[in-house]
mmCIF file of C-alpha atoms in Angstrom:
data_model
loop_
_atom_site.group_PDB
_atom_site.id
_atom_site.type_symbol
_atom_site.label_atom_id
_atom_site.label_comp_id
_atom_site.label_asym_id
_atom_site.label_seq_id
_atom_site.Cartn_x
_atom_site.Cartn_y
_atom_site.Cartn_z
ATOM 1 C CA MET B 265 -25.278 -50.812 12.675
ATOM 2 C CA GLY B 266 -26.202 -49.257 15.985
ATOM 3 C CA GLY B 267 -29.452 -47.293 15.757
ATOM 4 C CA ALA B 268 -30.153 -48.463 12.231
ATOM 5 C CA THR B 269 -33.682 -47.768 11.069
ATOM 6 C CA ALA B 270 -35.916 -50.102 9.122
ATOM 7 C CA LEU B 271 -35.347 -47.872 6.101
ATOM 8 C CA THR B 272 -31.552 -48.103 6.269
ATOM 9 C CA ILE B 273 -31.747 -51.868 6.857
ATOM 10 C CA ARG B 274 -33.988 -52.231 3.818
ATOM 11 C CA SER B 275 -31.672 -50.069 1.717
ATOM 12 C CA LEU B 276 -28.600 -52.044 2.797
ATOM 13 C CA THR B 277 -30.339 -55.322 1.977
ATOM 14 C CA GLU B 278 -31.447 -54.160 -1.452
ATOM 15 C CA ARG B 279 -27.953 -52.945 -2.303
ATOM 16 C CA LEU B 280 -26.423 -56.161 -0.955
ATOM 17 C CA LYS B 281 -28.635 -58.252 -3.219
ATOM 18 C CA ALA B 282 -27.873 -55.965 -6.149
ATOM 19 C CA GLU B 283 -24.169 -56.552 -5.474
ATOM 20 C CA ALA B 284 -24.796 -60.306 -5.519
ATOM 21 C CA TYR B 285 -26.452 -60.062 -8.923
ATOM 22 C CA GLY B 286 -23.531 -57.939 -10.096
ATOM 23 C CA LEU B 287 -21.161 -60.715 -9.050
ATOM 24 C CA GLY B 288 -22.927 -63.116 -11.414
ATOM 25 C CA PHE B 289 -25.461 -64.830 -9.170
ATOM 26 C CA ASP B 290 -28.844 -65.664 -10.672
ATOM 27 C CA ALA B 291 -30.862 -65.244 -7.467
ATOM 28 C CA ALA B 292 -30.327 -63.736 -4.025
ATOM 29 C CA GLY B 293 -32.364 -63.503 -0.848
ATOM 30 C CA VAL B 294 -32.134 -63.169 2.924
ATOM 31 C CA ALA B 295 -33.426 -65.466 5.658
ATOM 32 C CA ARG B 296 -33.288 -65.274 9.440
ATOM 33 C CA LEU B 297 -31.446 -68.206 10.948
ATOM 34 C CA GLY B 298 -33.348 -70.704 13.083
ATOM 35 C CA GLU B 299 -35.137 -74.020 12.956
ATOM 36 C CA PRO B 300 -35.756 -75.183 9.379
ATOM 37 C CA THR B 301 -39.313 -75.725 8.245
ATOM 38 C CA THR B 302 -38.343 -79.151 6.906
ATOM 39 C CA ARG B 303 -36.918 -80.439 10.189
ATOM 40 C CA ALA B 304 -39.593 -83.125 10.644
ATOM 41 C CA ALA B 305 -39.168 -84.295 7.045
ATOM 42 C CA PHE B 306 -35.383 -84.428 7.531
ATOM 43 C CA ASP B 307 -35.748 -86.546 10.654
ATOM 44 C CA ALA B 308 -38.154 -88.913 8.877
ATOM 45 C CA TRP B 309 -35.715 -89.189 5.965
ATOM 46 C CA LEU B 310 -32.903 -90.182 8.328
ATOM 47 C CA ALA B 311 -35.128 -92.631 10.181
ATOM 48 C CA ALA B 312 -35.931 -94.356 6.880
ATOM 49 C CA GLY B 313 -32.215 -94.826 6.166
ATOM 50 C CA HIS B 314 -32.350 -92.785 2.968
ATOM 51 C CA GLN B 315 -28.963 -91.208 3.765
ATOM 52 C CA ALA B 316 -27.278 -94.531 2.876
ATOM 53 C CA SER B 317 -23.648 -94.514 4.070
ATOM 54 C CA MET B 318 -23.383 -90.726 4.472
ATOM 55 C CA ALA B 319 -22.782 -90.829 8.225
ATOM 56 C CA TYR B 320 -21.905 -87.122 8.329
ATOM 57 C CA LEU B 321 -25.642 -86.452 8.035
ATOM 58 C CA GLU B 322 -26.294 -88.248 11.302
ATOM 59 C CA GLY B 323 -25.468 -87.565 14.961
ATOM 60 C CA GLU B 324 -23.870 -84.157 15.523
ATOM 61 C CA GLY B 325 -24.250 -83.370 11.822
ATOM 62 C CA ALA B 326 -27.983 -83.929 12.087
ATOM 63 C CA ALA B 327 -28.236 -81.875 15.288
ATOM 64 C CA ARG B 328 -26.610 -78.874 13.644
ATOM 65 C CA ARG B 329 -28.863 -79.151 10.615
ATOM 66 C CA ARG B 330 -31.904 -78.887 12.886
ATOM 67 C CA ASP B 331 -31.067 -75.257 13.748
ATOM 68 C CA SER B 332 -29.096 -73.019 11.393
ATOM 69 C CA ARG B 333 -28.023 -70.796 14.317
ATOM 70 C CA LEU B 334 -25.693 -73.556 15.526
ATOM 71 C CA PRO B 335 -23.048 -73.896 12.778
ATOM 72 C CA HIS B 336 -21.743 -70.325 13.195
ATOM 73 C CA PRO B 337 -22.499 -68.804 16.628
ATOM 74 C CA GLY B 338 -23.294 -65.103 16.575
ATOM 75 C CA ALA B 339 -24.738 -65.059 13.068
ATOM 76 C CA THR B 340 -28.372 -63.982 12.818
ATOM 77 C CA HIS B 341 -29.102 -63.924 9.086
ATOM 78 C CA ALA B 342 -28.051 -65.729 5.931
ATOM 79 C CA VAL B 343 -27.604 -64.159 2.523
ATOM 80 C CA VAL B 344 -28.483 -67.011 0.159
ATOM 81 C CA VAL B 345 -27.426 -66.938 -3.487
ATOM 82 C CA ALA B 346 -27.791 -69.254 -6.467
ATOM 83 C CA ALA B 347 -25.557 -69.537 -9.529
ATOM 84 C CA SER B 348 -26.306 -71.377 -12.771
ATOM 85 C CA TYR B 349 -23.742 -73.954 -13.865
ATOM 86 C CA GLY B 350 -25.036 -74.204 -17.412
ATOM 87 C CA GLY B 351 -28.260 -76.132 -17.785
ATOM 88 C CA ARG B 352 -28.380 -75.550 -21.541
ATOM 89 C CA THR B 353 -25.303 -77.629 -22.328
ATOM 90 C CA PRO B 354 -26.038 -81.124 -23.680
ATOM 91 C CA ALA B 355 -26.494 -84.054 -21.338
ATOM 92 C CA GLY B 356 -23.560 -86.418 -21.008
ATOM 93 C CA PRO B 357 -21.791 -89.016 -18.868
ATOM 94 C CA VAL B 358 -20.616 -86.412 -16.337
ATOM 95 C CA ALA B 359 -23.182 -84.258 -14.543
ATOM 96 C CA ARG B 360 -23.057 -80.662 -15.714
ATOM 97 C CA TYR B 361 -22.077 -79.248 -12.337
ATOM 98 C CA ALA B 362 -18.805 -81.218 -12.335
ATOM 99 C CA ARG B 363 -17.526 -80.433 -15.832
ATOM 100 C CA GLY B 364 -15.795 -77.188 -14.884
ATOM 101 C CA ASP B 365 -13.710 -76.037 -11.932
ATOM 102 C CA ASP B 366 -14.567 -76.942 -8.346
ATOM 103 C CA TYR B 367 -17.639 -74.916 -7.403
ATOM 104 C CA HIS B 368 -16.711 -74.969 -3.711
ATOM 105 C CA VAL B 369 -13.622 -72.878 -4.416
ATOM 106 C CA VAL B 370 -15.083 -70.643 -7.125
ATOM 107 C CA LEU B 371 -18.232 -69.668 -5.232
ATOM 108 C CA ARG B 372 -16.543 -69.335 -1.859
ATOM 109 C CA GLU B 373 -14.236 -66.723 -3.362
ATOM 110 C CA ARG B 374 -17.180 -64.896 -4.937
ATOM 111 C CA VAL B 375 -19.154 -64.947 -1.677
ATOM 112 C CA ARG B 376 -16.120 -63.542 0.131
ATOM 113 C CA GLU B 377 -16.269 -60.617 -2.277
ATOM 114 C CA LEU B 378 -19.812 -60.053 -1.034
ATOM 115 C CA HIS B 379 -18.444 -60.134 2.521
ATOM 116 C CA GLY B 380 -15.872 -57.473 1.677
ATOM 117 C CA TRP B 381 -18.553 -55.255 0.161
ATOM 118 C CA LEU B 382 -20.715 -55.625 3.280
ATOM 119 C CA GLU B 383 -17.895 -54.668 5.632
ATOM 120 C CA ARG B 384 -17.155 -51.551 3.611
ATOM 121 C CA GLU B 385 -20.820 -50.581 3.684
ATOM 122 C CA VAL B 386 -21.382 -51.020 7.432
ATOM 123 C CA GLY B 387 -17.967 -49.656 8.353
ATOM 124 C CA ARG B 388 -16.927 -52.434 10.727
ATOM 125 C CA PRO B 389 -15.659 -56.022 10.705
ATOM 126 C CA VAL B 390 -18.558 -58.404 10.124
ATOM 127 C CA ASN B 391 -18.643 -61.826 11.761
ATOM 128 C CA VAL B 392 -19.357 -64.057 8.775
ATOM 129 C CA ARG B 393 -18.930 -67.554 7.452
ATOM 130 C CA PRO B 394 -19.436 -68.601 3.852
ATOM 131 C CA TYR B 395 -20.981 -71.978 3.092
ATOM 132 C CA VAL B 396 -20.851 -73.677 -0.283
ATOM 133 C CA ASP B 397 -22.179 -77.215 0.084
ATOM 134 C CA SER B 398 -19.661 -77.586 2.884
ATOM 135 C CA GLY B 399 -21.401 -77.258 6.229
ATOM 136 C CA PRO B 400 -24.172 -78.795 8.336
ATOM 137 C CA ILE B 401 -26.989 -76.794 6.757
ATOM 138 C CA LEU B 402 -30.217 -77.760 5.032
ATOM 139 C CA GLU B 403 -29.375 -75.445 2.155
ATOM 140 C CA ARG B 404 -32.504 -75.889 0.050
ATOM 141 C CA ASP B 405 -34.686 -75.218 3.078
ATOM 142 C CA LEU B 406 -32.715 -72.034 3.762
ATOM 143 C CA ALA B 407 -32.987 -70.962 0.110
ATOM 144 C CA GLN B 408 -36.752 -71.513 0.146
ATOM 145 C CA ARG B 409 -37.024 -69.447 3.323
ATOM 146 C CA ALA B 410 -34.981 -66.717 1.614
ATOM 147 C CA GLY B 411 -37.567 -66.590 -1.169
ATOM 148 C CA LEU B 412 -35.416 -68.013 -3.972
ATOM 149 C CA GLY B 413 -37.768 -70.800 -5.021
ATOM 150 C CA TRP B 414 -39.460 -74.000 -3.978
ATOM 151 C CA VAL B 415 -38.249 -77.549 -3.470
ATOM 152 C CA GLY B 416 -39.575 -79.653 -6.324
ATOM 153 C CA LYS B 417 -40.687 -83.269 -6.292
ATOM 154 C CA ASN B 418 -37.148 -84.235 -7.342
ATOM 155 C CA THR B 419 -35.911 -82.604 -4.071
ATOM 156 C CA MET B 420 -34.082 -79.905 -6.051
ATOM 157 C CA LEU B 421 -34.576 -76.186 -5.503
ATOM 158 C CA ILE B 422 -36.420 -74.744 -8.489
ATOM 159 C CA VAL B 423 -35.994 -71.018 -9.094
ATOM 160 C CA PRO B 424 -38.630 -69.319 -11.273
ATOM 161 C CA GLY B 425 -36.973 -68.101 -14.443
ATOM 162 C CA ALA B 426 -33.770 -70.088 -13.805
ATOM 163 C CA GLY B 427 -34.741 -73.736 -13.327
ATOM 164 C CA SER B 428 -32.777 -76.084 -11.080
ATOM 165 C CA HIS B 429 -29.287 -76.415 -12.589
ATOM 166 C CA LEU B 430 -28.014 -74.130 -9.855
ATOM 167 C CA PHE B 431 -25.374 -74.063 -7.148
ATOM 168 C CA LEU B 432 -26.414 -72.705 -3.759
ATOM 169 C CA ALA B 433 -24.158 -70.710 -1.476
ATOM 170 C CA SER B 434 -24.764 -68.658 1.636
ATOM 171 C CA LEU B 435 -23.070 -66.063 3.796
ATOM 172 C CA PHE B 436 -23.950 -66.223 7.490
ATOM 173 C CA VAL B 437 -23.686 -62.722 9.001
ATOM 174 C CA ASP B 438 -24.211 -60.896 12.277
ATOM 175 C CA VAL B 439 -25.789 -57.907 10.523
ATOM 176 C CA ALA B 440 -29.491 -57.036 10.714
ATOM 177 C CA LEU B 441 -30.996 -57.412 7.248
ATOM 178 C CA ASP B 442 -34.464 -57.213 5.749
ATOM 179 C CA GLU B 443 -35.733 -60.791 5.416
ATOM 180 C CA ASP B 444 -37.422 -61.994 2.266
ATOM 181 C CA ALA B 445 -40.790 -63.689 2.412
ATOM 182 C CA PRO B 446 -40.471 -67.480 2.126
ATOM 183 C CA PHE B 447 -41.401 -68.989 -1.235
ATOM 184 C CA ASP B 448 -44.509 -70.859 -0.117
ATOM 185 C CA ALA B 449 -46.019 -71.757 -3.491
ATOM 186 C CA ASP B 450 -45.666 -75.294 -4.840
ATOM 187 C CA ARG B 451 -45.554 -74.984 -8.619
ATOM 188 C CA CYS B 452 -44.986 -78.659 -9.416
ATOM 189 C CA GLY B 453 -48.729 -79.268 -9.595
ATOM 190 C CA THR B 454 -49.630 -82.812 -10.630
ATOM 191 C CA CYS B 455 -46.437 -83.322 -12.644
ATOM 192 C CA THR B 456 -44.437 -86.472 -11.805
ATOM 193 C CA ARG B 457 -41.975 -86.497 -14.695
ATOM 194 C CA CYS B 458 -38.941 -86.563 -12.410
ATOM 195 C CA LEU B 459 -40.253 -89.518 -10.400
ATOM 196 C CA ASP B 460 -41.180 -91.401 -13.545
ATOM 197 C CA ALA B 461 -37.849 -90.759 -15.292
ATOM 198 C CA CYS B 462 -35.462 -91.936 -12.570
ATOM 199 C CA PRO B 463 -33.963 -95.172 -13.964
ATOM 200 C CA THR B 464 -33.132 -96.617 -10.544
ATOM 201 C CA GLY B 465 -36.297 -95.645 -8.651
ATOM 202 C CA ALA B 466 -34.481 -93.255 -6.315
ATOM 203 C CA LEU B 467 -37.552 -91.019 -5.977
ATOM 204 C CA PRO B 468 -40.116 -93.304 -4.297
ATOM 205 C CA ALA B 469 -42.405 -90.382 -3.448
ATOM 206 C CA PRO B 470 -42.551 -86.640 -4.129
ATOM 207 C CA ARG B 471 -39.693 -84.837 -2.365
ATOM 208 C CA VAL B 472 -38.204 -88.078 -1.050
ATOM 209 C CA LEU B 473 -34.785 -89.131 -2.352
ATOM 210 C CA ASP B 474 -33.470 -92.567 -1.428
ATOM 211 C CA ALA B 475 -29.715 -92.147 -1.749
ATOM 212 C CA ASN B 476 -29.279 -95.932 -1.703
ATOM 213 C CA ARG B 477 -30.695 -95.989 -5.241
ATOM 214 C CA CYS B 478 -29.523 -92.595 -6.522
ATOM 215 C CA ILE B 479 -27.008 -92.643 -9.386
ATOM 216 C CA SER B 480 -25.301 -89.509 -8.072
ATOM 217 C CA TYR B 481 -24.739 -91.185 -4.711
ATOM 218 C CA LEU B 482 -23.685 -94.496 -6.247
ATOM 219 C CA THR B 483 -21.100 -92.927 -8.571
ATOM 220 C CA ILE B 484 -19.706 -90.276 -6.200
ATOM 221 C CA GLU B 485 -20.234 -91.008 -2.502
ATOM 222 C CA HIS B 486 -20.631 -94.798 -2.420
ATOM 223 C CA ARG B 487 -17.446 -96.691 -1.570
ATOM 224 C CA GLY B 488 -18.643 -100.205 -2.378
ATOM 225 C CA PRO B 489 -19.595 -102.023 -5.559
ATOM 226 C CA ILE B 490 -22.558 -100.665 -7.457
ATOM 227 C CA PRO B 491 -25.369 -103.101 -6.578
ATOM 228 C CA PRO B 492 -26.049 -105.582 -9.400
ATOM 229 C CA ALA B 493 -29.762 -104.739 -9.535
ATOM 230 C CA LEU B 494 -28.941 -101.046 -10.194
ATOM 231 C CA ARG B 495 -26.072 -101.365 -12.669
ATOM 232 C CA GLU B 496 -28.133 -101.349 -15.845
ATOM 233 C CA GLY B 497 -30.021 -98.305 -14.536
ATOM 234 C CA VAL B 498 -26.729 -96.401 -14.338
ATOM 235 C CA GLY B 499 -26.578 -96.595 -18.139
ATOM 236 C CA GLY B 500 -23.829 -94.368 -19.525
ATOM 237 C CA LEU B 501 -23.467 -92.153 -16.445
ATOM 238 C CA LEU B 502 -19.905 -91.971 -15.145
ATOM 239 C CA TYR B 503 -20.185 -89.286 -12.503
ATOM 240 C CA GLY B 504 -23.453 -87.912 -11.185
ATOM 241 C CA CYS B 505 -26.822 -87.694 -12.885
ATOM 242 C CA ASP B 506 -28.962 -84.901 -14.337
ATOM 243 C CA ILE B 507 -32.033 -86.916 -15.349
ATOM 244 C CA CYS B 508 -34.504 -85.633 -12.749
ATOM 245 C CA ASN B 509 -33.427 -82.070 -13.541
ATOM 246 C CA ASP B 510 -33.494 -82.502 -17.301
ATOM 247 C CA VAL B 511 -37.097 -83.710 -17.472
ATOM 248 C CA CYS B 512 -38.470 -80.948 -15.236
ATOM 249 C CA PRO B 513 -40.606 -78.568 -17.340
ATOM 250 C CA TRP B 514 -39.349 -75.590 -15.342
ATOM 251 C CA THR B 515 -35.751 -76.437 -16.129
ATOM 252 C CA VAL B 516 -36.497 -77.274 -19.767
ATOM 253 C CA LYS B 517 -38.010 -73.826 -20.197
ATOM 254 C CA PHE B 518 -35.833 -71.639 -17.989
ATOM 255 C CA ALA B 519 -32.372 -73.220 -17.650
ATOM 256 C CA ARG B 520 -29.652 -70.636 -18.205
ATOM 257 C CA ASP B 521 -26.096 -70.519 -19.441
ATOM 258 C CA THR B 522 -23.612 -69.902 -16.658
ATOM 259 C CA ALA B 523 -22.184 -66.448 -15.992
ATOM 260 C CA PHE B 524 -19.023 -68.038 -14.564
ATOM 261 C CA ASP B 525 -16.310 -68.965 -17.049
ATOM 262 C CA ALA B 526 -14.884 -71.371 -14.462
ATOM 263 C CA PHE B 527 -17.972 -73.563 -14.753
ATOM 264 C CA ARG B 528 -17.716 -74.059 -18.506
ATOM 265 C CA PRO B 529 -16.865 -77.667 -19.465
ATOM 266 C CA ARG B 530 -13.232 -78.667 -19.605
ATOM 267 C CA GLU B 531 -11.826 -79.982 -22.865
ATOM 268 C CA LEU B 532 -11.942 -83.541 -21.490
ATOM 269 C CA PHE B 533 -15.748 -83.405 -21.715
ATOM 270 C CA ALA B 534 -16.057 -81.550 -25.020
ATOM 271 C CA ASP B 535 -17.113 -84.521 -27.176
ATOM 272 C CA THR B 536 -18.790 -86.852 -24.696
ATOM 273 C CA HIS B 537 -22.449 -86.177 -25.443
ATOM 274 C CA ASP B 538 -23.114 -89.317 -27.480
ATOM 275 C CA ARG B 539 -22.486 -93.028 -27.011
ATOM 276 C CA ALA B 540 -19.131 -92.993 -28.776
ATOM 277 C CA GLY B 541 -17.924 -90.072 -26.669
ATOM 278 C CA THR B 542 -19.101 -91.749 -23.483
ATOM 279 C CA ARG B 543 -17.230 -94.944 -24.359
ATOM 280 C CA ALA B 544 -14.077 -92.999 -25.189
ATOM 281 C CA LEU B 545 -14.174 -91.150 -21.856
ATOM 282 C CA ALA B 546 -14.765 -94.393 -19.950
ATOM 283 C CA ARG B 547 -11.768 -96.028 -21.653
ATOM 284 C CA GLU B 548 -9.602 -93.000 -20.947
ATOM 285 C CA ILE B 549 -10.462 -93.172 -17.257
ATOM 286 C CA LEU B 550 -9.733 -96.894 -17.143
ATOM 287 C CA MET B 551 -6.273 -96.300 -18.595
ATOM 288 C CA MET B 552 -5.417 -93.432 -16.225
ATOM 289 C CA THR B 553 -2.524 -93.692 -13.798
ATOM 290 C CA PRO B 554 -2.716 -91.849 -10.467
ATOM 291 C CA ALA B 555 -0.579 -89.094 -12.014
ATOM 292 C CA ASP B 556 -2.925 -88.860 -15.022
ATOM 293 C CA TYR B 557 -5.923 -88.639 -12.664
ATOM 294 C CA ALA B 558 -4.318 -85.891 -10.582
ATOM 295 C CA ALA B 559 -3.475 -83.853 -13.688
ATOM 296 C CA ALA B 560 -6.836 -84.321 -15.428
ATOM 297 C CA PHE B 561 -8.945 -83.380 -12.423
ATOM 298 C CA ARG B 562 -6.786 -80.804 -10.681
ATOM 299 C CA GLY B 563 -9.105 -78.117 -9.316
ATOM 300 C CA SER B 564 -12.184 -80.198 -10.146
ATOM 301 C CA ALA B 565 -15.040 -81.374 -7.941
ATOM 302 C CA ILE B 566 -14.662 -84.778 -9.592
ATOM 303 C CA LYS B 567 -11.809 -85.524 -7.188
ATOM 304 C CA ARG B 568 -14.551 -86.209 -4.648
ATOM 305 C CA ALA B 569 -14.409 -89.685 -6.205
ATOM 306 C CA LYS B 570 -11.096 -91.521 -6.053
ATOM 307 C CA LEU B 571 -9.542 -92.930 -9.216
ATOM 308 C CA TRP B 572 -10.584 -96.497 -8.399
ATOM 309 C CA MET B 573 -14.174 -95.289 -7.942
ATOM 310 C CA LEU B 574 -14.176 -93.621 -11.357
ATOM 311 C CA GLN B 575 -12.749 -96.812 -12.820
ATOM 312 C CA ARG B 576 -15.463 -98.838 -11.088
ATOM 313 C CA ASN B 577 -18.026 -96.516 -12.679
ATOM 314 C CA ALA B 578 -16.346 -96.743 -16.074
ATOM 315 C CA CYS B 579 -16.541 -100.548 -16.010
ATOM 316 C CA VAL B 580 -20.277 -100.384 -15.338
ATOM 317 C CA VAL B 581 -20.769 -97.811 -18.082
ATOM 318 C CA LEU B 582 -18.954 -99.965 -20.642
ATOM 319 C CA GLY B 583 -20.954 -102.969 -19.493
ATOM 320 C CA ASN B 584 -24.056 -100.967 -20.422
ATOM 321 C CA VAL B 585 -23.072 -99.036 -23.559
ATOM 322 C CA GLY B 586 -19.811 -100.663 -24.671
ATOM 323 C CA THR B 587 -19.020 -102.886 -27.649
ATOM 324 C CA ASP B 588 -16.563 -105.670 -28.413
ATOM 325 C CA GLU B 589 -13.981 -102.949 -29.008
ATOM 326 C CA ASP B 590 -14.020 -102.236 -25.265
ATOM 327 C CA LEU B 591 -13.359 -105.802 -24.159
ATOM 328 C CA ALA B 592 -9.571 -105.473 -24.160
ATOM 329 C CA VAL B 593 -9.471 -102.626 -21.649
ATOM 330 C CA LEU B 594 -12.106 -104.339 -19.500
ATOM 331 C CA GLU B 595 -10.118 -107.568 -19.514
ATOM 332 C CA ALA B 596 -7.099 -105.571 -18.315
ATOM 333 C CA MET B 597 -9.186 -104.203 -15.451
ATOM 334 C CA ARG B 598 -9.800 -107.763 -14.255
ATOM 335 C CA GLU B 599 -6.232 -107.543 -12.949
ATOM 336 C CA HIS B 600 -6.793 -104.213 -11.171
ATOM 337 C CA GLU B 601 -5.339 -103.854 -7.682
ATOM 338 C CA HIS B 602 -8.759 -102.999 -6.255
ATOM 339 C CA GLU B 603 -11.130 -105.917 -5.751
ATOM 340 C CA ILE B 604 -14.263 -103.863 -6.501
ATOM 341 C CA VAL B 605 -12.910 -102.710 -9.870
ATOM 342 C CA ARG B 606 -11.985 -106.293 -10.721
ATOM 343 C CA GLU B 607 -15.518 -107.479 -9.930
ATOM 344 C CA GLN B 608 -17.200 -104.677 -11.889
ATOM 345 C CA ALA B 609 -14.904 -105.352 -14.859
ATOM 346 C CA ALA B 610 -15.808 -109.046 -14.805
ATOM 347 C CA TRP B 611 -19.488 -108.123 -14.792
ATOM 348 C CA ALA B 612 -18.995 -105.776 -17.744
ATOM 349 C CA VAL B 613 -17.135 -108.427 -19.739
ATOM 350 C CA LEU B 614 -19.952 -110.877 -19.079
ATOM 351 C CA GLN B 615 -22.525 -108.316 -20.178
ATOM 352 C CA LEU B 616 -20.764 -107.703 -23.462
ATOM 353 C CA SER B 617 -20.106 -111.377 -24.111
ATOM 354 C CA ARG B 618 -23.808 -112.077 -23.679
ATOM 355 C CA GLY B 619 -24.578 -109.443 -26.288
ATOM 356 C CA ALA B 620 -26.598 -107.486 -23.737
ATOM 357 C CA VAL B 621 -25.934 -104.247 -25.553
#
């Protein structure tokens, strides 16, 4: 936009954000790319080993996260958007964000629509790159700088009027835009409900998440056995965890239904919101063949975890919330081809035989 005035830049930015809201996003803002305000905290987090086995957060991945101008050379600004994935649906064994279609695909397509609109408005090709939880970016820092909300004590971005059950996405562009003021207020106050509620102690301090103890990490990213000391804390959670979101007063009050049909729960998760439903889902996963797994989770973010990992999780869940009726399938898992599943199944059988539940 050669010769663009502040007025035309402001108008373009306002219309761009209006387009984002029209596409179904719950919040939108603009930030200039550069060094994140949380760089020192990020480095301290890495130094403490809180990233667990997620090596992609280290080395070159860490270097790129220390300056958001690095991932996509030439980009100067980021349009940051947030989309609800349905925080009003009941809690269950699968985290809400994973019950529908893969958010990476759904939101990337929607952000590309925003790209197309921008190119039509400025009348030239725009050098862009969309990011949906897929690049070396400190996304919550960028969202806070774009004015969307603040990072709560549970390390989640909290958006006033929308809570924290939100996906974040961004569009890096080489177009001059009017930047939003950063959201500098901390509205958590003295509340520590999220820290107190975590069953595995993964929040040792406000805004510090120790992935080594986090149920989401243990059930999705972790490739080893779930540590014995943390298994009972996993409870009935098969994939991910919503606890620190669910207890947040801001989310309790302001969580929204999703505007995206693709994020609505699949039929597989329709009746899994009580103990019986959790047990039934765990048994179904344990009995899945690779073909069953591929069919059930086609186009789902749940495929981030391999079948044997889901079966490992299911053994732990049944060890925590199962009954004698689940012993047969657990005994069968003691012959599983994967050593970790065999060990977790043996633990679950022992739990049930001791009458621990």
